[in-house]
PDB file of C-alpha atoms in Angstrom:
ATOM      1  CA  UNK U   1     114.746 -26.484 -93.742  1.00  0.00           C
ATOM      2  CA  UNK U   2     112.491 -23.548 -92.945  1.00  0.00           C
ATOM      3  CA  UNK U   3     109.315 -23.533 -95.013  1.00  0.00           C
ATOM      4  CA  UNK U   4     106.104 -21.633 -94.392  1.00  0.00           C
ATOM      5  CA  UNK U   5     102.981 -20.879 -96.401  1.00  0.00           C
ATOM      6  CA  UNK U   6     102.110 -17.420 -95.066  1.00  0.00           C
ATOM      7  CA  UNK U   7      98.564 -17.575 -96.408  1.00  0.00           C
ATOM      8  CA  UNK U   8      97.692 -20.683 -94.367  1.00  0.00           C
ATOM      9  CA  UNK U   9      99.492 -20.231 -91.057  1.00  0.00           C
ATOM     10  CA  UNK U  10      98.029 -18.812 -87.873  1.00  0.00           C
ATOM     11  CA  UNK U  11     101.104 -19.423 -85.723  1.00  0.00           C
ATOM     12  CA  UNK U  12     102.530 -16.032 -84.718  1.00  0.00           C
ATOM     13  CA  UNK U  13     106.101 -17.342 -84.501  1.00  0.00           C
ATOM     14  CA  UNK U  14     105.914 -18.555 -88.094  1.00  0.00           C
ATOM     15  CA  UNK U  15     104.282 -15.312 -89.239  1.00  0.00           C
ATOM     16  CA  UNK U  16     106.988 -13.178 -87.581  1.00  0.00           C
ATOM     17  CA  UNK U  17     109.832 -15.413 -88.715  1.00  0.00           C
ATOM     18  CA  UNK U  18     108.682 -15.372 -92.332  1.00  0.00           C
ATOM     19  CA  UNK U  19     108.124 -11.605 -92.379  1.00  0.00           C
ATOM     20  CA  UNK U  20     111.620 -10.965 -90.996  1.00  0.00           C
ATOM     21  CA  UNK U  21     113.195 -12.530 -94.068  1.00  0.00           C
ATOM     22  CA  UNK U  22     110.589 -11.619 -96.717  1.00  0.00           C
ATOM     23  CA  UNK U  23     109.858  -8.008 -95.733  1.00  0.00           C
ATOM     24  CA  UNK U  24     106.482  -8.013 -97.467  1.00  0.00           C
ATOM     25  CA  UNK U  25     104.727  -5.501 -95.211  1.00  0.00           C
ATOM     26  CA  UNK U  26     104.906  -1.956 -96.554  1.00  0.00           C
ATOM     27  CA  UNK U  27     102.449   0.894 -96.281  1.00  0.00           C
ATOM     28  CA  UNK U  28     102.490   4.555 -95.300  1.00  0.00           C
ATOM     29  CA  UNK U  29     103.722   5.376 -91.793  1.00  0.00           C
ATOM     30  CA  UNK U  30     100.724   7.591 -91.171  1.00  0.00           C
ATOM     31  CA  UNK U  31      98.311   4.657 -91.265  1.00  0.00           C
ATOM     32  CA  UNK U  32      99.829   3.179 -88.111  1.00  0.00           C
ATOM     33  CA  UNK U  33      99.881   6.494 -86.315  1.00  0.00           C
ATOM     34  CA  UNK U  34      96.443   7.752 -87.309  1.00  0.00           C
ATOM     35  CA  UNK U  35      94.353   4.709 -86.698  1.00  0.00           C
ATOM     36  CA  UNK U  36      95.746   1.289 -87.427  1.00  0.00           C
ATOM     37  CA  UNK U  37      93.342  -0.059 -84.805  1.00  0.00           C
ATOM     38  CA  UNK U  38      90.331   1.149 -86.754  1.00  0.00           C
ATOM     39  CA  UNK U  39      91.707  -0.108 -90.051  1.00  0.00           C
ATOM     40  CA  UNK U  40      92.327  -3.566 -88.572  1.00  0.00           C
ATOM     41  CA  UNK U  41      89.020  -3.695 -86.741  1.00  0.00           C
ATOM     42  CA  UNK U  42      86.976  -2.582 -89.741  1.00  0.00           C
ATOM     43  CA  UNK U  43      88.890  -4.800 -92.131  1.00  0.00           C
ATOM     44  CA  UNK U  44      90.261  -2.066 -94.415  1.00  0.00           C
ATOM     45  CA  UNK U  45      93.771  -3.529 -94.312  1.00  0.00           C
ATOM     46  CA  UNK U  46      92.784  -7.174 -94.143  1.00  0.00           C
ATOM     47  CA  UNK U  47      93.704  -7.575 -97.809  1.00  0.00           C
ATOM     48  CA  UNK U  48      97.356  -7.229 -96.779  1.00  0.00           C
ATOM     49  CA  UNK U  49      98.440 -10.793 -95.865  1.00  0.00           C
ATOM     50  CA  UNK U  50     100.551  -9.854 -92.808  1.00  0.00           C
ATOM     51  CA  UNK U  51      97.811  -7.624 -91.386  1.00  0.00           C
ATOM     52  CA  UNK U  52      95.198 -10.311 -91.965  1.00  0.00           C
ATOM     53  CA  UNK U  53      97.292 -13.030 -90.288  1.00  0.00           C
ATOM     54  CA  UNK U  54      98.260 -10.885 -87.287  1.00  0.00           C
ATOM     55  CA  UNK U  55      94.661  -9.705 -86.865  1.00  0.00           C
ATOM     56  CA  UNK U  56      93.441 -13.298 -87.021  1.00  0.00           C
ATOM     57  CA  UNK U  57      96.069 -14.549 -84.570  1.00  0.00           C
ATOM     58  CA  UNK U  58      95.302 -11.871 -82.008  1.00  0.00           C
ATOM     59  CA  UNK U  59      91.552 -12.038 -82.705  1.00  0.00           C
ATOM     60  CA  UNK U  60      91.461  -8.233 -82.717  1.00  0.00           C
ATOM     61  CA  UNK U  61      87.706  -7.923 -82.524  1.00  0.00           C
ATOM     62  CA  UNK U  62      87.578  -9.395 -79.023  1.00  0.00           C
ATOM     63  CA  UNK U  63      89.722  -7.138 -76.850  1.00  0.00           C
ATOM     64  CA  UNK U  64      91.674  -3.938 -76.568  1.00  0.00           C
ATOM     65  CA  UNK U  65      94.730  -5.897 -75.419  1.00  0.00           C
ATOM     66  CA  UNK U  66      94.660  -8.067 -78.551  1.00  0.00           C
ATOM     67  CA  UNK U  67      94.244  -5.032 -80.831  1.00  0.00           C
ATOM     68  CA  UNK U  68      97.146  -3.333 -79.074  1.00  0.00           C
ATOM     69  CA  UNK U  69      99.355  -6.428 -79.462  1.00  0.00           C
ATOM     70  CA  UNK U  70      98.487  -6.639 -83.166  1.00  0.00           C
ATOM     71  CA  UNK U  71      99.206  -2.927 -83.608  1.00  0.00           C
ATOM     72  CA  UNK U  72     102.602  -3.227 -81.901  1.00  0.00           C
ATOM     73  CA  UNK U  73     103.678  -6.160 -84.110  1.00  0.00           C
ATOM     74  CA  UNK U  74     102.554  -4.297 -87.239  1.00  0.00           C
ATOM     75  CA  UNK U  75     104.286  -1.080 -86.145  1.00  0.00           C
ATOM     76  CA  UNK U  76     107.429  -3.136 -85.463  1.00  0.00           C
ATOM     77  CA  UNK U  77     107.374  -4.487 -89.033  1.00  0.00           C
ATOM     78  CA  UNK U  78     106.525  -1.118 -90.496  1.00  0.00           C
ATOM     79  CA  UNK U  79     109.644   0.329 -88.850  1.00  0.00           C
ATOM     80  CA  UNK U  80     111.755  -2.744 -89.589  1.00  0.00           C
ATOM     81  CA  UNK U  81     110.839  -2.778 -93.277  1.00  0.00           C
ATOM     82  CA  UNK U  82     111.495   0.936 -93.673  1.00  0.00           C
ATOM     83  CA  UNK U  83     114.973   0.665 -92.114  1.00  0.00           C
ATOM     84  CA  UNK U  84     118.233   0.489 -94.013  1.00  0.00           C
ATOM     85  CA  UNK U  85     119.880  -2.917 -93.969  1.00  0.00           C
ATOM     86  CA  UNK U  86     122.992  -3.761 -95.950  1.00  0.00           C
ATOM     87  CA  UNK U  87     122.032  -6.317 -98.616  1.00  0.00           C
ATOM     88  CA  UNK U  88     124.914  -8.671 -97.807  1.00  0.00           C
ATOM     89  CA  UNK U  89     124.206  -8.490 -94.077  1.00  0.00           C
ATOM     90  CA  UNK U  90     120.507  -9.085 -94.681  1.00  0.00           C
ATOM     91  CA  UNK U  91     121.267 -12.133 -96.831  1.00  0.00           C
ATOM     92  CA  UNK U  92     123.501 -13.511 -94.051  1.00  0.00           C
ATOM     93  CA  UNK U  93     120.729 -12.891 -91.517  1.00  0.00           C
ATOM     94  CA  UNK U  94     118.086 -14.518 -93.745  1.00  0.00           C
ATOM     95  CA  UNK U  95     120.324 -17.545 -94.290  1.00  0.00           C
ATOM     96  CA  UNK U  96     120.923 -17.906 -90.554  1.00  0.00           C
ATOM     97  CA  UNK U  97     117.175 -17.549 -89.871  1.00  0.00           C
ATOM     98  CA  UNK U  98     116.463 -20.311 -92.376  1.00  0.00           C
ATOM     99  CA  UNK U  99     119.171 -22.732 -91.227  1.00  0.00           C
ATOM    100  CA  UNK U 100     119.728 -22.159 -87.493  1.00  0.00           C
ATOM    101  CA  UNK U 101     116.583 -23.161 -85.582  1.00  0.00           C
ATOM    102  CA  UNK U 102     117.914 -22.012 -82.198  1.00  0.00           C
ATOM    103  CA  UNK U 103     118.841 -18.567 -83.515  1.00  0.00           C
ATOM    104  CA  UNK U 104     115.510 -18.193 -85.348  1.00  0.00           C
ATOM    105  CA  UNK U 105     113.588 -19.198 -82.229  1.00  0.00           C
ATOM    106  CA  UNK U 106     115.512 -16.756 -80.044  1.00  0.00           C
ATOM    107  CA  UNK U 107     115.084 -13.833 -82.468  1.00  0.00           C
ATOM    108  CA  UNK U 108     111.394 -14.466 -83.102  1.00  0.00           C
ATOM    109  CA  UNK U 109     110.481 -15.108 -79.474  1.00  0.00           C
ATOM    110  CA  UNK U 110     112.353 -11.983 -78.368  1.00  0.00           C
ATOM    111  CA  UNK U 111     110.438  -9.868 -80.875  1.00  0.00           C
ATOM    112  CA  UNK U 112     107.053 -11.355 -80.011  1.00  0.00           C
ATOM    113  CA  UNK U 113     107.462 -11.404 -76.238  1.00  0.00           C
ATOM    114  CA  UNK U 114     108.843  -7.889 -76.012  1.00  0.00           C
ATOM    115  CA  UNK U 115     106.204  -6.432 -78.315  1.00  0.00           C
ATOM    116  CA  UNK U 116     103.502  -8.051 -76.221  1.00  0.00           C
ATOM    117  CA  UNK U 117     105.021  -6.619 -73.032  1.00  0.00           C
ATOM    118  CA  UNK U 118     105.345  -3.062 -74.325  1.00  0.00           C
ATOM    119  CA  UNK U 119     102.529  -0.649 -73.540  1.00  0.00           C
ATOM    120  CA  UNK U 120     103.354   1.834 -76.307  1.00  0.00           C
ATOM    121  CA  UNK U 121     104.265   1.418 -79.951  1.00  0.00           C
ATOM    122  CA  UNK U 122     107.303   3.673 -79.545  1.00  0.00           C
ATOM    123  CA  UNK U 123     109.140   0.775 -77.919  1.00  0.00           C
ATOM    124  CA  UNK U 124     108.178  -1.454 -80.860  1.00  0.00           C
ATOM    125  CA  UNK U 125     109.823   1.060 -83.200  1.00  0.00           C
ATOM    126  CA  UNK U 126     112.965   1.163 -81.059  1.00  0.00           C
ATOM    127  CA  UNK U 127     113.055  -2.638 -80.967  1.00  0.00           C
ATOM    128  CA  UNK U 128     112.854  -2.743 -84.777  1.00  0.00           C
ATOM    129  CA  UNK U 129     115.824  -0.402 -84.977  1.00  0.00           C
ATOM    130  CA  UNK U 130     117.775  -2.561 -82.536  1.00  0.00           C
ATOM    131  CA  UNK U 131     117.071  -5.615 -84.724  1.00  0.00           C
ATOM    132  CA  UNK U 132     118.281  -3.637 -87.749  1.00  0.00           C
ATOM    133  CA  UNK U 133     121.447  -2.654 -85.858  1.00  0.00           C
ATOM    134  CA  UNK U 134     122.031  -6.319 -84.993  1.00  0.00           C
ATOM    135  CA  UNK U 135     121.526  -7.438 -88.588  1.00  0.00           C
ATOM    136  CA  UNK U 136     123.887  -4.718 -89.842  1.00  0.00           C
ATOM    137  CA  UNK U 137     126.546  -5.956 -87.422  1.00  0.00           C
ATOM    138  CA  UNK U 138     126.521  -2.898 -85.160  1.00  0.00           C
ATOM    139  CA  UNK U 139     125.353  -4.983 -82.175  1.00  0.00           C
ATOM    140  CA  UNK U 140     126.308  -8.494 -81.184  1.00  0.00           C
ATOM    141  CA  UNK U 141     123.480 -10.719 -79.986  1.00  0.00           C
ATOM    142  CA  UNK U 142     124.659 -10.189 -76.386  1.00  0.00           C
ATOM    143  CA  UNK U 143     124.628  -6.389 -76.817  1.00  0.00           C
ATOM    144  CA  UNK U 144     121.239  -6.597 -78.503  1.00  0.00           C
ATOM    145  CA  UNK U 145     119.915  -8.662 -75.575  1.00  0.00           C
ATOM    146  CA  UNK U 146     121.281  -6.171 -73.042  1.00  0.00           C
ATOM    147  CA  UNK U 147     119.696  -3.248 -74.859  1.00  0.00           C
ATOM    148  CA  UNK U 148     116.348  -5.005 -75.206  1.00  0.00           C
ATOM    149  CA  UNK U 149     116.371  -5.571 -71.446  1.00  0.00           C
ATOM    150  CA  UNK U 150     116.944  -1.845 -70.942  1.00  0.00           C
ATOM    151  CA  UNK U 151     114.245  -1.016 -73.498  1.00  0.00           C
ATOM    152  CA  UNK U 152     111.759  -3.312 -71.784  1.00  0.00           C
ATOM    153  CA  UNK U 153     112.332  -1.657 -68.423  1.00  0.00           C
ATOM    154  CA  UNK U 154     112.990   1.985 -69.263  1.00  0.00           C
ATOM    155  CA  UNK U 155     110.470   4.717 -68.556  1.00  0.00           C
ATOM    156  CA  UNK U 156     109.337   6.508 -71.738  1.00  0.00           C
ATOM    157  CA  UNK U 157     110.597   9.825 -70.386  1.00  0.00           C
ATOM    158  CA  UNK U 158     114.115   8.399 -70.557  1.00  0.00           C
ATOM    159  CA  UNK U 159     114.190   7.579 -74.272  1.00  0.00           C
ATOM    160  CA  UNK U 160     116.335  10.659 -74.800  1.00  0.00           C
ATOM    161  CA  UNK U 161     118.978   9.062 -72.589  1.00  0.00           C
ATOM    162  CA  UNK U 162     119.141   6.039 -74.887  1.00  0.00           C
ATOM    163  CA  UNK U 163     119.748   8.393 -77.797  1.00  0.00           C
ATOM    164  CA  UNK U 164     122.489  10.232 -75.909  1.00  0.00           C
ATOM    165  CA  UNK U 165     124.059   6.958 -74.783  1.00  0.00           C
ATOM    166  CA  UNK U 166     124.137   5.698 -78.374  1.00  0.00           C
ATOM    167  CA  UNK U 167     126.336   8.665 -79.314  1.00  0.00           C
ATOM    168  CA  UNK U 168     128.948   7.913 -76.650  1.00  0.00           C
ATOM    169  CA  UNK U 169     131.902   5.606 -77.307  1.00  0.00           C
ATOM    170  CA  UNK U 170     131.244   3.959 -73.945  1.00  0.00           C
ATOM    171  CA  UNK U 171     128.045   4.167 -72.022  1.00  0.00           C
ATOM    172  CA  UNK U 172     128.756   6.361 -69.054  1.00  0.00           C
ATOM    173  CA  UNK U 173     126.561   7.234 -66.129  1.00  0.00           C
ATOM    174  CA  UNK U 174     127.783  10.849 -66.410  1.00  0.00           C
ATOM    175  CA  UNK U 175     125.147  11.413 -69.106  1.00  0.00           C
ATOM    176  CA  UNK U 176     122.484  11.420 -66.408  1.00  0.00           C
ATOM    177  CA  UNK U 177     122.860  14.869 -64.938  1.00  0.00           C
ATOM    178  CA  UNK U 178     119.520  15.607 -63.313  1.00  0.00           C
ATOM    179  CA  UNK U 179     117.902  13.860 -60.374  1.00  0.00           C
ATOM    180  CA  UNK U 180     114.482  13.077 -61.964  1.00  0.00           C
ATOM    181  CA  UNK U 181     116.088  11.383 -64.993  1.00  0.00           C
ATOM    182  CA  UNK U 182     118.445   9.450 -62.755  1.00  0.00           C
ATOM    183  CA  UNK U 183     115.553   8.305 -60.563  1.00  0.00           C
ATOM    184  CA  UNK U 184     113.644   7.062 -63.605  1.00  0.00           C
ATOM    185  CA  UNK U 185     116.667   5.110 -64.827  1.00  0.00           C
ATOM    186  CA  UNK U 186     117.316   3.598 -61.404  1.00  0.00           C
ATOM    187  CA  UNK U 187     113.625   2.669 -61.073  1.00  0.00           C
ATOM    188  CA  UNK U 188     113.839   0.717 -64.309  1.00  0.00           C
TER     189      UNK U 188
END
């Protein structure tokens, strides 16, 4: 059985796993965009349990890399918790997270590892939306995995192509019509 006392843990996998099924993190979008780094560093948001635990895990006072990793995880959860998830689908997901250790490990490690690899928070937001799509049943785990691979490797100037591809019944290479965009996709 999956049990975690969020107030006492400093293990990032436990923190992320618990937040995925509890959705406790909720504050205005503008905070993350305007200066989440400063809020974390100065302790303004440390009263929020998730922020406090993520800040402690990444030891945000020591390095820019750690602050950036903390910011990306928090932006991920901000986007995830503001997304629309069908209640029945969410309950199925939460049950599977609680009872299937392999699934929980794969979901949590994917979220953590990808967020730590991303340079920009925009990819963290996209990842959150992919997780939401998976939970809602719009993506199988295999499709989710394929898209996270693309997300991890795509150049930021090609995000528009992901949006266009999502509107097509089948992903077709005919969407890429100009040489610079095609070169960026091929480079990924």
